[in-house]
XYZ file of C-alpha atoms in Angstrom:
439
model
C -2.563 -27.353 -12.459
C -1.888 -27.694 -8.732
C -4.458 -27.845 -6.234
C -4.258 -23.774 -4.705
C -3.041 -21.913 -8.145
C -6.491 -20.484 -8.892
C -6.396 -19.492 -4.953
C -3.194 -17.621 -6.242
C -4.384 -16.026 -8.691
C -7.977 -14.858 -7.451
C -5.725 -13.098 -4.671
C -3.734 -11.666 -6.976
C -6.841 -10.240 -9.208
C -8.334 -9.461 -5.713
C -5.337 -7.064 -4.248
C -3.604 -6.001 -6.865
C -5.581 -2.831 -8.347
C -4.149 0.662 -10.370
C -4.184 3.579 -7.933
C -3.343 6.894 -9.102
C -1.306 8.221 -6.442
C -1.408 7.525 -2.748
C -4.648 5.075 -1.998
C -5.285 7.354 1.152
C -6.433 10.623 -1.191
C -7.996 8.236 -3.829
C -10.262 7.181 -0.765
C -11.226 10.764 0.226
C -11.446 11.566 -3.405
C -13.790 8.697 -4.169
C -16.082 9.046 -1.016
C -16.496 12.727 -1.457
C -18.193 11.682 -5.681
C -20.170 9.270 -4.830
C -21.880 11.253 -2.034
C -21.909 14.353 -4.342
C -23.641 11.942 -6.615
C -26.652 11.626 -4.066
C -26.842 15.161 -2.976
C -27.834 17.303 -6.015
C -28.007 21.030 -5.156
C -26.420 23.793 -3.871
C -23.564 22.913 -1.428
C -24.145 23.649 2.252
C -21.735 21.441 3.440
C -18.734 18.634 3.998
C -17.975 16.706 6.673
C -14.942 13.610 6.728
C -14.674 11.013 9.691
C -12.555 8.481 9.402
C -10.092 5.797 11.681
C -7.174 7.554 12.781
C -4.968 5.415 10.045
C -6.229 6.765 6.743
C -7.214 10.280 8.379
C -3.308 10.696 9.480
C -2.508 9.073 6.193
C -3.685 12.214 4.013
C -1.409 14.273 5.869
C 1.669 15.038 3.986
C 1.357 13.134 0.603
C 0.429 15.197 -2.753
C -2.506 15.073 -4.443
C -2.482 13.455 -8.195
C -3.646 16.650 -10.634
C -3.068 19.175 -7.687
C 0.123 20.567 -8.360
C 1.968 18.981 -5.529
C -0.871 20.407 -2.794
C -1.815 18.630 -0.214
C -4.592 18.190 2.969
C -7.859 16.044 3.095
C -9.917 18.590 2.648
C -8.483 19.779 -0.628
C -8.956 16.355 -1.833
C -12.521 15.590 -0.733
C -13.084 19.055 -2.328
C -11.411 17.947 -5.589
C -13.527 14.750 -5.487
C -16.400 16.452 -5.354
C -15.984 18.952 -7.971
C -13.962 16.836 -10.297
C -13.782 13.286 -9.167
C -15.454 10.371 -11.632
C -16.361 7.594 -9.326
C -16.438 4.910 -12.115
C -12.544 4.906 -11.839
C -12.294 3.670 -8.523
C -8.661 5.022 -6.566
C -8.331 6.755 -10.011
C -11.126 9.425 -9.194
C -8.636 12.204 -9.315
C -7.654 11.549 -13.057
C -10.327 13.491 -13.909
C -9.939 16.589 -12.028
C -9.584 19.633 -14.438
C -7.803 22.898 -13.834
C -11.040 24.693 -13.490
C -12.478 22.068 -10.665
C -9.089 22.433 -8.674
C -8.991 26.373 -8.708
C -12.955 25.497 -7.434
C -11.801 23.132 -5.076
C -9.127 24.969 -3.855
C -11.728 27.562 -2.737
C -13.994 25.169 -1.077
C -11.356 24.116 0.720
C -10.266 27.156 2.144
C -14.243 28.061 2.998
C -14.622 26.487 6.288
C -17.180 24.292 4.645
C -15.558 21.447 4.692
C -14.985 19.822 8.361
C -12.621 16.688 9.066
C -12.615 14.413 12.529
C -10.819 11.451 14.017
C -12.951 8.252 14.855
C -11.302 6.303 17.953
C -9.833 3.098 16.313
C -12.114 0.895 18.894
C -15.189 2.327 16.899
C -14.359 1.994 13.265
C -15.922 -0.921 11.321
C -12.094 -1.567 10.275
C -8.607 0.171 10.493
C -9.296 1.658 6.706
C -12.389 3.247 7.099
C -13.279 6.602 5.535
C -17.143 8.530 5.455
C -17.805 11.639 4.226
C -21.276 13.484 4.097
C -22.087 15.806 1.354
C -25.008 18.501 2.511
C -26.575 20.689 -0.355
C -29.425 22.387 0.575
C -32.388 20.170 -0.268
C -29.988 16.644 0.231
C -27.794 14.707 2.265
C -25.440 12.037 0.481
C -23.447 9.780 1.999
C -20.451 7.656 1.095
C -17.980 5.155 3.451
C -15.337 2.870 2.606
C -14.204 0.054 4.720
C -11.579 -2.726 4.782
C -9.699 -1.304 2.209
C -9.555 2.163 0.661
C -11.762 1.665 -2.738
C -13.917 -0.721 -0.541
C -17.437 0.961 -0.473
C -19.358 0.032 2.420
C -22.043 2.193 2.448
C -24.383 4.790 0.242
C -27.505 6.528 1.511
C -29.431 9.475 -0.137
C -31.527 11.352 2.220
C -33.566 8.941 4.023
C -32.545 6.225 1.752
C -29.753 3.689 2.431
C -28.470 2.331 -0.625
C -25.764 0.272 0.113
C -25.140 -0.624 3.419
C -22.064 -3.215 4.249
C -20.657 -2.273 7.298
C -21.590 -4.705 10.031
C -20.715 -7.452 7.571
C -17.121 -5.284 7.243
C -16.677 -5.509 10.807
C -17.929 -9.205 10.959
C -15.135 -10.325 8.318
C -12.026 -7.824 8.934
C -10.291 -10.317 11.008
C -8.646 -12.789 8.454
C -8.413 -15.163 10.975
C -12.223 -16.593 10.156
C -10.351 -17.668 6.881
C -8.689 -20.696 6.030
C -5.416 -19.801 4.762
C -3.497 -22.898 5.338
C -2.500 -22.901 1.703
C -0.927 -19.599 1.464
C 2.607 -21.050 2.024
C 5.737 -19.343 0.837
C 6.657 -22.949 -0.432
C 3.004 -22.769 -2.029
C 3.941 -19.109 -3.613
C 7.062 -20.252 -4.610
C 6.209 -23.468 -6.236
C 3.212 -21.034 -8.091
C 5.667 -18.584 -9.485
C 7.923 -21.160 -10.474
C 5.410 -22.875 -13.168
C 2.530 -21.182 -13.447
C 1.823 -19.838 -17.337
C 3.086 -16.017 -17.980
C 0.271 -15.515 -20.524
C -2.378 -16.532 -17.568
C -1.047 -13.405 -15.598
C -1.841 -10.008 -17.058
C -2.102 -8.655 -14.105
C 0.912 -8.932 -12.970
C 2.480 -7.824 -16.486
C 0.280 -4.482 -15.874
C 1.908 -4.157 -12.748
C 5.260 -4.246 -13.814
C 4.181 -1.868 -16.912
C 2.470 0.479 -14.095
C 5.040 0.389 -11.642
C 7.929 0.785 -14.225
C 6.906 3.750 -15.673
C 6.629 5.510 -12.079
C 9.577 4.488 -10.962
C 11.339 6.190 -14.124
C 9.578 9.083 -13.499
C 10.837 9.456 -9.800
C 14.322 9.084 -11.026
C 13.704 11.507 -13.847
C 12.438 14.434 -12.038
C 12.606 15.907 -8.539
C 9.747 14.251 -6.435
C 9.171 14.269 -2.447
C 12.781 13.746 -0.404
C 14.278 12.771 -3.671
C 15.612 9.881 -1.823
C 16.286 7.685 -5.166
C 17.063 10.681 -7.082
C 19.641 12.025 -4.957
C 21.460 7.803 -5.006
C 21.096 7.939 -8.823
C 23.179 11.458 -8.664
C 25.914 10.538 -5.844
C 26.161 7.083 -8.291
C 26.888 9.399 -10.958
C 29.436 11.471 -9.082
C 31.481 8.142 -7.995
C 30.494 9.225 -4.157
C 28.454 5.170 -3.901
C 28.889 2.300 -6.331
C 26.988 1.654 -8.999
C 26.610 -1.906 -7.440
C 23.303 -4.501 -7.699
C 22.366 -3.903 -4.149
C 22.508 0.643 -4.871
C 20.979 -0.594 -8.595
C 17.862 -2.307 -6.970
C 17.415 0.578 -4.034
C 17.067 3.331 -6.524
C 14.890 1.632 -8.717
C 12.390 -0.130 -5.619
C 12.430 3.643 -3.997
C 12.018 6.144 -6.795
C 8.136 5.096 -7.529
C 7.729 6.182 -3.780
C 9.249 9.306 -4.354
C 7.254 10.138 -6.749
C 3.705 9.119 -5.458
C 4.390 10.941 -2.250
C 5.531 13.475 -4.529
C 1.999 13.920 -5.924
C 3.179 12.385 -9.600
C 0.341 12.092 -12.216
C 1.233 8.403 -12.818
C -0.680 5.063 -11.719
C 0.641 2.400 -9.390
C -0.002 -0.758 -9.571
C -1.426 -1.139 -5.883
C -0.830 -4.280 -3.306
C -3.219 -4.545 -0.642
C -3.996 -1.134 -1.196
C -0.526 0.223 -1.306
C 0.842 1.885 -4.370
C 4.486 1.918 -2.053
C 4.240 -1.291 -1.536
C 3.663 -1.993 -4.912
C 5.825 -0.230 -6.660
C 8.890 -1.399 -4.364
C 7.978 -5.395 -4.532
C 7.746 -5.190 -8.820
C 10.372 -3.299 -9.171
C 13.360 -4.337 -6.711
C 13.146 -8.411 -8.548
C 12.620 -6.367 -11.736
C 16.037 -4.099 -11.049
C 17.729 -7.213 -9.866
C 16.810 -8.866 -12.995
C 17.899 -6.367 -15.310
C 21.342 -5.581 -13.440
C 22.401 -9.373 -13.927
C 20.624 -9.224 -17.457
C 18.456 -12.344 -16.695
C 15.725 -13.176 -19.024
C 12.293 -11.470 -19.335
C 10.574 -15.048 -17.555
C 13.235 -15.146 -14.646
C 11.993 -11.528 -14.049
C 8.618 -11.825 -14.571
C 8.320 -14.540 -12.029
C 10.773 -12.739 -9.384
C 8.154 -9.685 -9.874
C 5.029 -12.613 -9.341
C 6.563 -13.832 -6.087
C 7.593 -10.917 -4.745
C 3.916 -9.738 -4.533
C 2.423 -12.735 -3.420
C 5.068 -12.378 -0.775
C 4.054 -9.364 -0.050
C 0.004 -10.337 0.032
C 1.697 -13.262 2.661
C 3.010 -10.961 5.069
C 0.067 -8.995 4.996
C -2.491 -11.900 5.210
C -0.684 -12.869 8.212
C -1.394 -10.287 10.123
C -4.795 -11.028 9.817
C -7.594 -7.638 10.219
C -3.942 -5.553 9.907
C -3.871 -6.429 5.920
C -5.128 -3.661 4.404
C -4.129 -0.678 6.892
C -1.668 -1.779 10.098
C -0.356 0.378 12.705
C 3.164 -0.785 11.679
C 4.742 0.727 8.735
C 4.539 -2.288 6.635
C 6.500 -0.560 3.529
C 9.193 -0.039 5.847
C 8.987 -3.766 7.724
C 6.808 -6.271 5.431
C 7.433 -4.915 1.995
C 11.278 -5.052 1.846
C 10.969 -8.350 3.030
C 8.913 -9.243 0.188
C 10.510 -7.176 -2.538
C 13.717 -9.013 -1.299
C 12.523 -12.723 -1.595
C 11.376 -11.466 -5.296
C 15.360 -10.918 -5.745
C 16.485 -14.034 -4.196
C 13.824 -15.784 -6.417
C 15.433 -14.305 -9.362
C 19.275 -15.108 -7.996
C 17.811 -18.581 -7.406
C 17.514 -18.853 -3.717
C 15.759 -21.795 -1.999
C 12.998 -21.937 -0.205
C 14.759 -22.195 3.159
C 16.663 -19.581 2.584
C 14.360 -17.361 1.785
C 12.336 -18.333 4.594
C 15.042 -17.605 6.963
C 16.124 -13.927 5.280
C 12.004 -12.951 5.586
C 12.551 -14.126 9.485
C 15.516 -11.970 10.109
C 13.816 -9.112 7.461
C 10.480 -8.248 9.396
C 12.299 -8.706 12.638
C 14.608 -6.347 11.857
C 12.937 -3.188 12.528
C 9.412 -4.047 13.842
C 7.488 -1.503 15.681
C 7.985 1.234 13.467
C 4.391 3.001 13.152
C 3.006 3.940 10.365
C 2.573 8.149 10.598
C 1.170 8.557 7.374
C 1.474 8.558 3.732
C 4.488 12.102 3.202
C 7.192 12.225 1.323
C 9.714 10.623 4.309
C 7.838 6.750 3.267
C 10.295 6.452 0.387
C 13.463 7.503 3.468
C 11.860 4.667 5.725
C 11.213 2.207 2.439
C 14.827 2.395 1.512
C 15.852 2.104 5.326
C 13.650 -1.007 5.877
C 15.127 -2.353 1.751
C 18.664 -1.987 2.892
C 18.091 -4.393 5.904
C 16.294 -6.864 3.819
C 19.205 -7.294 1.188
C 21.577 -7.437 4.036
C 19.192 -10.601 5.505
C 19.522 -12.221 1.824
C 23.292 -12.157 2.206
C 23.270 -13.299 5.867
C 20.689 -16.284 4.346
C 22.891 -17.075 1.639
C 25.339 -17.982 4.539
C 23.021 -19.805 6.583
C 22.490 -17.241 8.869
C 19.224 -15.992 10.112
C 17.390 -14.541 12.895
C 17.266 -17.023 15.898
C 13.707 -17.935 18.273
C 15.434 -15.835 21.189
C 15.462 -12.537 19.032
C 13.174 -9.910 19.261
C 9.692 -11.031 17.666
C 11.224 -14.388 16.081
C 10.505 -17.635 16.638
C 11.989 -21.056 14.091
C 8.802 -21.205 12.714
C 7.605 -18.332 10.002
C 3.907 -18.822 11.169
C 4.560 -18.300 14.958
C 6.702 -15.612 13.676
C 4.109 -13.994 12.043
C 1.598 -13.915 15.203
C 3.739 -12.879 17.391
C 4.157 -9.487 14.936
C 0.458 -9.599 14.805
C -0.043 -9.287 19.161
C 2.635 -7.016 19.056
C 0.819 -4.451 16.486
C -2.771 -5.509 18.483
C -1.718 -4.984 22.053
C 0.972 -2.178 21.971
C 1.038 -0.535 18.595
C -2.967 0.184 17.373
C -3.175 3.164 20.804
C -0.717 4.596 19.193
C -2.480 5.779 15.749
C -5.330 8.012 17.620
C -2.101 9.453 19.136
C 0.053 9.946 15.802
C -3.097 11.472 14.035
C -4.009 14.078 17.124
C -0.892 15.238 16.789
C -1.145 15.146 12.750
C -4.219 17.451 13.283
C -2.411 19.988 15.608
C 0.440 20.642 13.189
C -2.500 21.812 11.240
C -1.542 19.174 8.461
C -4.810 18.441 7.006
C -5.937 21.844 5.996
């Protein structure tokens, strides 16, 4: 065994987590039971704080067991009156048609209130708290870091559970050593390492699979995979690898943001993400009818990829101001093809360079139905960078963000989101609130 595979595979048991639907409403979900939990009694009342990030990520996406509704408030109110906390970013599964007609009441009762946290004061970028009031308790529940991350429980006068400062104190990845997370490293990891070792990852392409054939079965969100799958029917686009691999990478997305009743399999606490780095090596695998190992290990990389990127960008892992399933993600999904066309390590080096380049700065406005539009925008630049690769073309030190080396690369993305992009989430999310999305 080489010397950083278990560091592989604790990251991948670490990040990699079933979310049922969009991680944003599993984390209002979630906070709202386990504060119910510690205020027994007759409810007086509901209020939600959170970073500007996961409070203007609720905004347009549906709610799992909802009907296609959306709004943080609904959600938090579904949590409460349905949500199991056991399940983690699965709370929702629960929710009967009984508690949503409930919830959907609460919601509406003015009982429920819902603020924006300046990003300069949150513990983290993901950070979520909601306090339930009944008449003889107080309960409260945050989450921190990432979105099924509890932080901190109190009852009353009681604190339970309290995590935050340590939160704040380890956000930044930098304090870790990560000198062995390599994409040679990743690379030479999915390469050899044993399938049977992995279950995880053989869940994830089981999860992700199955919601990706239900957003090309059935009209979700902007129907952006959907409506390729049709025009490829029609003869309008070709039924070609690259139109092969964008339908089946989007359509999961479609369907989460279209409030679908399936699990993702989650990366870094994005079911997007997820779904589009299993399933584009997966797609490419099946359109060139490799074998069932050649796939599995495209779908491997590809996520560790993706958990690169992300690690990279150091206390911008788990939530970033950029829309990293739009810029990271395709990258990722992309080197998981090239893996399974049998790509080099250079090149796929040099088509991640010219991939994240490509269109960074593009903020992340939320978790709505247009993330599957910007995912395939941000997927068809990345399979364009494989082909520019494959000719030993790439993204030169003079362009944009780049610079020859990946790392240095990877910084300067990281300054750019910390000293011009992060002002601009309070901004997206006041503006969420006036359009009256949340209600």
């Amino acid at each position: 065994m080489a010397i950083y595979d278990q560091n592989f595979v604790d990251i991948l048991n670490k990040e990699l987590v079933p979310a049922l639907g969009c991680t944003d409403p599993g984390a209002f979900g979630l906070t709202a039971a386990i504060a119910r939990e510690h205020a027994p009694g007759e409810l007086v009342s509901i209020e939600i704080e959170g970073s500007a990030l996961v409070v203007g990520g609720i905004q347009g996406v549906g709610i799992p067991n909802s009907g296609g509704q959306r709004g943080g408030m609904l959600c938090a109110a579904m949590g409460y009156y349905g949500g199991d906390s056991s399940l983690g970013l699965e709370v929702l599964r629960t929710v009967t048609k009984e508690d949503l007609k409930k919830a959907e009441e609460l919601a509406a009762s003015g009982k429920i209130t819902l603020s924006i946290v300046p990003i300069d004061q949150c513990p983290a970028t993901t950070y979520l708290k909601t306090t339930v009031k009944s008449k003889d308790h107080v309960g409260v529940c945050a989450v921190a870091s990432s979105h099924g991350n509890v932080v901190y429980i109190s009852e009353d006068d009681t604190i339970i559970m309290d995590k935050i400062e340590e939160t704040r104190a380890t956000e930044n990845l930098a304090h870790l050593d990560l000198s062995w997370f390599t994409i040679e490293n990743a690379y030479n990891f999915s390469k050899n390492y044993p399938m049977d070792k992995l279950p995880i990852i053989a869940q994830a392409i089981e999860l992700n699979t199955e919601l990706a054939a239900e957003g090309l079965r059935n009209p979700y969100g902007m129907q952006v995979a959907l409506t390729l799958k049709e025009n490829v029917e029609k003869g309008i686009v070709s039924d070609d690898e690259v139109n092969y691999i964008l339908r089946w990478a989007i359509a999961g997305a479609d369907a989460r943001m279209g409030g679908a009743d399936f699990a993702a399999m989650s990366n870094a606490v994005s079911g997007n993400q997820g779904v589009m780095v299993t399933m584009a090596p997966i797609a490419a695998g099946d359109y060139i009818k490799a074998d069932e190992e050649t796939k599995f290990r495209g779908a491997l990389f590809a996520n560790l990829m993706n958990l690169y990127t992300k690690y990279m960008t150091k206390e911008f892992c788990h939530y970033p101001p950029q829309c990293y399933c739009s810029t990271m993600a395709p990258a990722a999904a992309v080197a998981g093809v090239a893996f399974v066309h049998g790509y080099s390590v250079k090149e796929i080096i040099d088509l991640v360079r010219s991939s994240v380049n490509n269109i960074a700065g593009t903020a992340c406005d939320g978790a709505k139905p247009g993330c599957a539009f910007k995912m395939y925008t941000g997927l068809c630049g990345a399979l364009q960078a494989m082909f520019l690769a494959k000719k030993g073309i790439t993204a030169q030190s003079y362009d944009g963000l780049c610079d020859d080396d990946i790392g240095v690369t990877f910084d300067n993305l990281y300054r750019f989101q910390k000293e011009c992009m992060l002002p601009m989430a309070d901004v997206i999310a006041k503006i969420n609130l006036e359009q009256g999305a949340f209600i």
